[in-house]
XYZ file of C-alpha atoms in Angstrom:
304
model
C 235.860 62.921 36.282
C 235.440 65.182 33.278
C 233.614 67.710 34.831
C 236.673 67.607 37.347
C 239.429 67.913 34.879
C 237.376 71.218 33.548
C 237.499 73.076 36.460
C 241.257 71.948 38.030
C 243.105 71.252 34.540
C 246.064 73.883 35.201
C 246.550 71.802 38.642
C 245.952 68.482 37.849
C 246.770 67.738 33.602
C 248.981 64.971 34.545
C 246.223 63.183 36.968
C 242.597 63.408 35.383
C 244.512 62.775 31.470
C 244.501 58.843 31.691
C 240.305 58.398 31.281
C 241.323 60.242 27.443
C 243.253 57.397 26.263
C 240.699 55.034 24.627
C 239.017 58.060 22.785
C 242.308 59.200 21.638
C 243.577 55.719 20.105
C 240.162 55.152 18.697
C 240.273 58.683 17.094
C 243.338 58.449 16.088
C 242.706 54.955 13.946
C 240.449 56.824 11.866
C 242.308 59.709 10.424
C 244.218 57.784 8.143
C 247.037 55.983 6.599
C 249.544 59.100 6.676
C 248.757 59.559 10.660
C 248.573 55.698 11.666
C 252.159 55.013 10.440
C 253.286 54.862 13.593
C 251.037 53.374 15.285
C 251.408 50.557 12.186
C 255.528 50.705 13.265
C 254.599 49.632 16.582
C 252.520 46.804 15.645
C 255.018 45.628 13.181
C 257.897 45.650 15.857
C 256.066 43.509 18.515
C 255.059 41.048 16.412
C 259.103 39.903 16.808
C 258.871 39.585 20.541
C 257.923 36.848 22.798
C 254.550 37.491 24.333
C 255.027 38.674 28.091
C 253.135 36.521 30.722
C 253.980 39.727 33.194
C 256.901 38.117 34.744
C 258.975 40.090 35.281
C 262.909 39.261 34.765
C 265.405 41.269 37.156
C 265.136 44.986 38.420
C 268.060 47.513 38.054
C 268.104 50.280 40.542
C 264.737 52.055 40.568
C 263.641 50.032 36.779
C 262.445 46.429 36.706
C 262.504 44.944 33.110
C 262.191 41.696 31.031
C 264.429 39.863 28.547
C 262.963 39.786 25.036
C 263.699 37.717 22.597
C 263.938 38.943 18.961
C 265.517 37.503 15.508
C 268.581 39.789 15.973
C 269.167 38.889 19.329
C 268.399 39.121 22.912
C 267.562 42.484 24.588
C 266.070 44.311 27.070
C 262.910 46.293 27.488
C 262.207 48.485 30.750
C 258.745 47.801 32.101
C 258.528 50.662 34.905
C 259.803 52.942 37.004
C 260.157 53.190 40.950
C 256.752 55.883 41.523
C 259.404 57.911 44.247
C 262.365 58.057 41.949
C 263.738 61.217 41.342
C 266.980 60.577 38.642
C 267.591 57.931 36.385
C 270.107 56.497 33.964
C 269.293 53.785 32.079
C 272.262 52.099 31.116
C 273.181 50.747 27.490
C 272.933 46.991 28.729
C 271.527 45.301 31.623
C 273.078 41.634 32.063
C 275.333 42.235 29.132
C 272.288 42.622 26.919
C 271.300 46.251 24.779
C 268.696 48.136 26.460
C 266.365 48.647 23.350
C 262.657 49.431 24.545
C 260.754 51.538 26.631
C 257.382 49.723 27.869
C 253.894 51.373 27.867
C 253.627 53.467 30.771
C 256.659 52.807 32.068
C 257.110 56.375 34.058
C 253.389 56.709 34.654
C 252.736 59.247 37.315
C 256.403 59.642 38.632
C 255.411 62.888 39.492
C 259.153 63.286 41.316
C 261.095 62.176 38.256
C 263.531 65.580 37.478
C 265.729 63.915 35.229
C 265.998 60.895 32.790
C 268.982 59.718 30.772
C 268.199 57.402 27.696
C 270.677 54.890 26.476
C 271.940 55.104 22.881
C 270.930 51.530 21.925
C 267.127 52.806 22.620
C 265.203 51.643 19.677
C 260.936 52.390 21.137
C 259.399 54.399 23.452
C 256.131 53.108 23.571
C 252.555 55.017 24.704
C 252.193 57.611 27.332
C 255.604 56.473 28.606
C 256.196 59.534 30.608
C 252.694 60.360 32.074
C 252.431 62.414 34.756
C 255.827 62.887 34.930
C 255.071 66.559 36.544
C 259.048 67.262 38.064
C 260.244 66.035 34.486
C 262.113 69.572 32.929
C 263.904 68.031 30.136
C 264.530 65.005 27.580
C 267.313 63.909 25.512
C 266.325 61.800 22.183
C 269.443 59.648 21.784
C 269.878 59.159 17.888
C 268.640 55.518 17.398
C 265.039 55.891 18.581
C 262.893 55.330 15.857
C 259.481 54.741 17.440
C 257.546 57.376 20.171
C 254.235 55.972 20.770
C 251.035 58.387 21.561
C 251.012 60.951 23.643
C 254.216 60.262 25.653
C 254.359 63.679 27.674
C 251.046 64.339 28.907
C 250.881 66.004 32.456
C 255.103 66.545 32.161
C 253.283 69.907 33.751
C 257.881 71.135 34.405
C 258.583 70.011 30.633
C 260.557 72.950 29.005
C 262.541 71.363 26.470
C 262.872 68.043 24.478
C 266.065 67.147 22.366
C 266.839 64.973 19.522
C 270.553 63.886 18.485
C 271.893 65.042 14.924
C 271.981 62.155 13.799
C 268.516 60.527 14.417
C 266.508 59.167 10.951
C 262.826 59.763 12.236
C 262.502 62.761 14.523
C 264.132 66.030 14.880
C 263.729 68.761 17.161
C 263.749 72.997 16.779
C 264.020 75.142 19.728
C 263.111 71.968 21.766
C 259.886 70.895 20.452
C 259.454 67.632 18.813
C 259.144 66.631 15.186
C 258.505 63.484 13.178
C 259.214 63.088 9.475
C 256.577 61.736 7.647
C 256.632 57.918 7.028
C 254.706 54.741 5.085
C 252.085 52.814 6.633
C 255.384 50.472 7.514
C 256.953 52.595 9.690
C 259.586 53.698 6.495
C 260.551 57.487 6.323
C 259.627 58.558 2.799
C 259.992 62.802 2.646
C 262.068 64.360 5.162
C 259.953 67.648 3.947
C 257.214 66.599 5.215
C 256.493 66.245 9.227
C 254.391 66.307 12.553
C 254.482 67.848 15.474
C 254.755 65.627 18.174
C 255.082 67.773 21.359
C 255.069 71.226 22.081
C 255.937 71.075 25.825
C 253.707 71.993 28.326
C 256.358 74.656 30.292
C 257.821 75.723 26.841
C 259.032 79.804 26.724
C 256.600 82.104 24.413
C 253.592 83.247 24.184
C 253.048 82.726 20.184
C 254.310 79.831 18.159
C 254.398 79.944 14.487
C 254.136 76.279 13.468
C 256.375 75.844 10.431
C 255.360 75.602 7.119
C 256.243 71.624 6.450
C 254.143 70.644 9.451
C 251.150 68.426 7.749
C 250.139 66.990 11.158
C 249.748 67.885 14.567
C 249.831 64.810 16.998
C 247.360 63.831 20.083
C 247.502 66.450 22.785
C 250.924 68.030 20.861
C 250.125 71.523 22.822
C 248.008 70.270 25.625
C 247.740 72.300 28.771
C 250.127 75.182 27.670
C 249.981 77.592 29.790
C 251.517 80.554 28.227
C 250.567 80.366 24.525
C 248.410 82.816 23.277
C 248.018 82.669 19.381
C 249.257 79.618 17.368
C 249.834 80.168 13.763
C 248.990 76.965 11.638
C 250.729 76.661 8.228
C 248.807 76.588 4.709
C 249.021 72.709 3.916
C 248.386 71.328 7.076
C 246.386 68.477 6.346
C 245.659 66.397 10.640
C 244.634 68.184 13.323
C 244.618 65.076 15.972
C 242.546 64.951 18.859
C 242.930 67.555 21.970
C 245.763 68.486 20.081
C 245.482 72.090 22.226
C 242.948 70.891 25.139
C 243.404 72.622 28.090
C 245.172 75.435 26.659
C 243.874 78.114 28.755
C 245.853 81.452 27.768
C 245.170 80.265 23.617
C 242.724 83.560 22.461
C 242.015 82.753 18.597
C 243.393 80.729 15.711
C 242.883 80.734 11.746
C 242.412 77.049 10.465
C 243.680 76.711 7.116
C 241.070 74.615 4.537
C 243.310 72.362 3.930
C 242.789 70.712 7.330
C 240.600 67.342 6.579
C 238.293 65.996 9.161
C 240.187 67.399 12.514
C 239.215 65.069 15.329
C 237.488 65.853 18.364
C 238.039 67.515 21.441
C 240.915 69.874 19.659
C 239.851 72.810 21.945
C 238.446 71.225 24.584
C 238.855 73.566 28.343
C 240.798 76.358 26.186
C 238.686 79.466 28.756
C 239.861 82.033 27.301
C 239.305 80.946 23.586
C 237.297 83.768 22.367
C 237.838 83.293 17.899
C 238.672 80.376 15.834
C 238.196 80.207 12.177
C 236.966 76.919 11.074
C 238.152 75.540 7.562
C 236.217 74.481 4.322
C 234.959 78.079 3.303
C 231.610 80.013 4.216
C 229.687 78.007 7.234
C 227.044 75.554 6.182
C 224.592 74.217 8.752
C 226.567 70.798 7.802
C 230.040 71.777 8.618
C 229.211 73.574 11.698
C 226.959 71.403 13.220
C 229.948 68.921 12.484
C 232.608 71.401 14.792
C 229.375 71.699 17.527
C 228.431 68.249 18.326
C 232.177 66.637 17.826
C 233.352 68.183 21.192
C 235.737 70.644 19.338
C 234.890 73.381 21.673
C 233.833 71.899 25.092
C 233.975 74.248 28.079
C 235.427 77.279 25.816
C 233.195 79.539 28.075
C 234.376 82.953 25.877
């Protein structure tokens, strides 16, 4: 299936990215405290729910969903998504009760999904919740979202823009690509100075991006499949390169990685063709640090 996703990615990112997701969540375990926050957030947050027996409770239009039960009160999570649906609202409450989560996968491969409105009691989006969503052009943050698990937007293959209200606490967004400020292992945001990129979507104007310079981390598969970038300038500082942070990125020519990237993960440049000069952090080459770059997948399928 690899060896398929190689040859078809600009056709098929949303369909052959789903065999990625154990290596990714492994990977991503390992970098370290300041890039596991989230994933700690998530953790923290279900630990207050009931545990689902995969019952589910009602259905509402297109969604079905379950009732959870929490120490604040009842709400209500969305579990999935009608496969054929083509435009949904999710409203604030379902059976007079907030509409506060987003379930894992919940839009997987709703490849004629064009438009989604998010309620402003939404609290979690949780992993790869809009996968495959190819039709999907654009996304609206509402303000109290303060959890976006991994990779929410691979194979949105029609994703131009993503939004983030004023007055959200965790993420912000510039010119419609998505940022996260940096937080504690508990989820807590600590500098507003400091952030990630989420999610540079995959239909996004421009040929060159110029990451800015308070960008310490770059998510799992944050530029993956752009088809139109050519050069992307990493800041000085950046500390987390993620993994296949720009797989499939097959206009992407060179890029300069600063030194003060520590232990990138795997499979960053994984199917970029026309990828023709990168330089690698840490100095001069050693046999040590290249045979590191060689044999961790960083350049698989770079044919140039």
């Amino acid at each position: 299936e690899e060896n398929v996703a190689e040859t078809t990615a600009v056709t098929t990112a949303g369909t052959t990215v789903s065999t990625d997701t154990a290596a990714q969540t492994t990977e991503s375990a390992a970098v370290g405290t300041e890039m596991t926050a989230v994933t700690t957030l998530e953790t923290e947050i279900c630990q207050d729910t009931r545990i689902w027996t995969g019952e589910v409770d009602g259905t509402y239009g297109d969604l079905t969903y379950i009732v959870c039960n929490y120490s604040d009160g009842d709400c209500i999570e969305i579990l999935s998504c009608e496969k054929d649906a083509v435009s949904v609202e999710i409203p604030e409450e379902i059976e007079g009760l907030p509409v506060r989560f987003i379930n894992r996968e919940a839009f997987l491969d709703c490849a004629d999904l064009k438009s989604v409105t998010l309620p402003e009691n939404l609290e979690n989006m949780s992993h790869h919740a809009f996968w495959g969503c190819h039709s999907l052009e654009y996304l609206y943050i509402p303000k109290n979202v303060n959890y976006i698990g991994a990779t929410p937007f691979v194979g949105c293959t029609s994703l131009k823009n993503i939004d983030v209200a004023p007055e959200n606490e965790c993420y912000r967004s510039e010119n419609g690509i998505l940022f996260e400020y940096e937080r504690d292992s508990h989820g807590t945001v600590i500098s507003k100075e400091n952030e990630y990129l989420i999610c540079y979507p995959t239909n996004h104007e421009g040929t060159e991006y110029v990451v800015p310079d308070s960008v310490i981390g770059i998510f799992d598969s944050a530029f993956y499949a752009n088809q139109s970038l050519t050069s992307v300038i990493l800041p000085e500082g950046l500390k987390h390169i993620l993994p296949d942070a720009f797989k499939y990125c097959t206009k992407l020519v060179s890029m300069d990685i600063p030194d003060s990237v520590d232990s990138p993960c795997g499979g960053i440049f994984h199917g970029c063709t026309n990828l023709a000069s990168v330089k690698l952090p840490g100095g001069e080459a050693t046999d040590d640090n290249f045979s590191y770059w060689l044999h961790s997948n960083f350049f698989g399928n770079c044919i140039n």
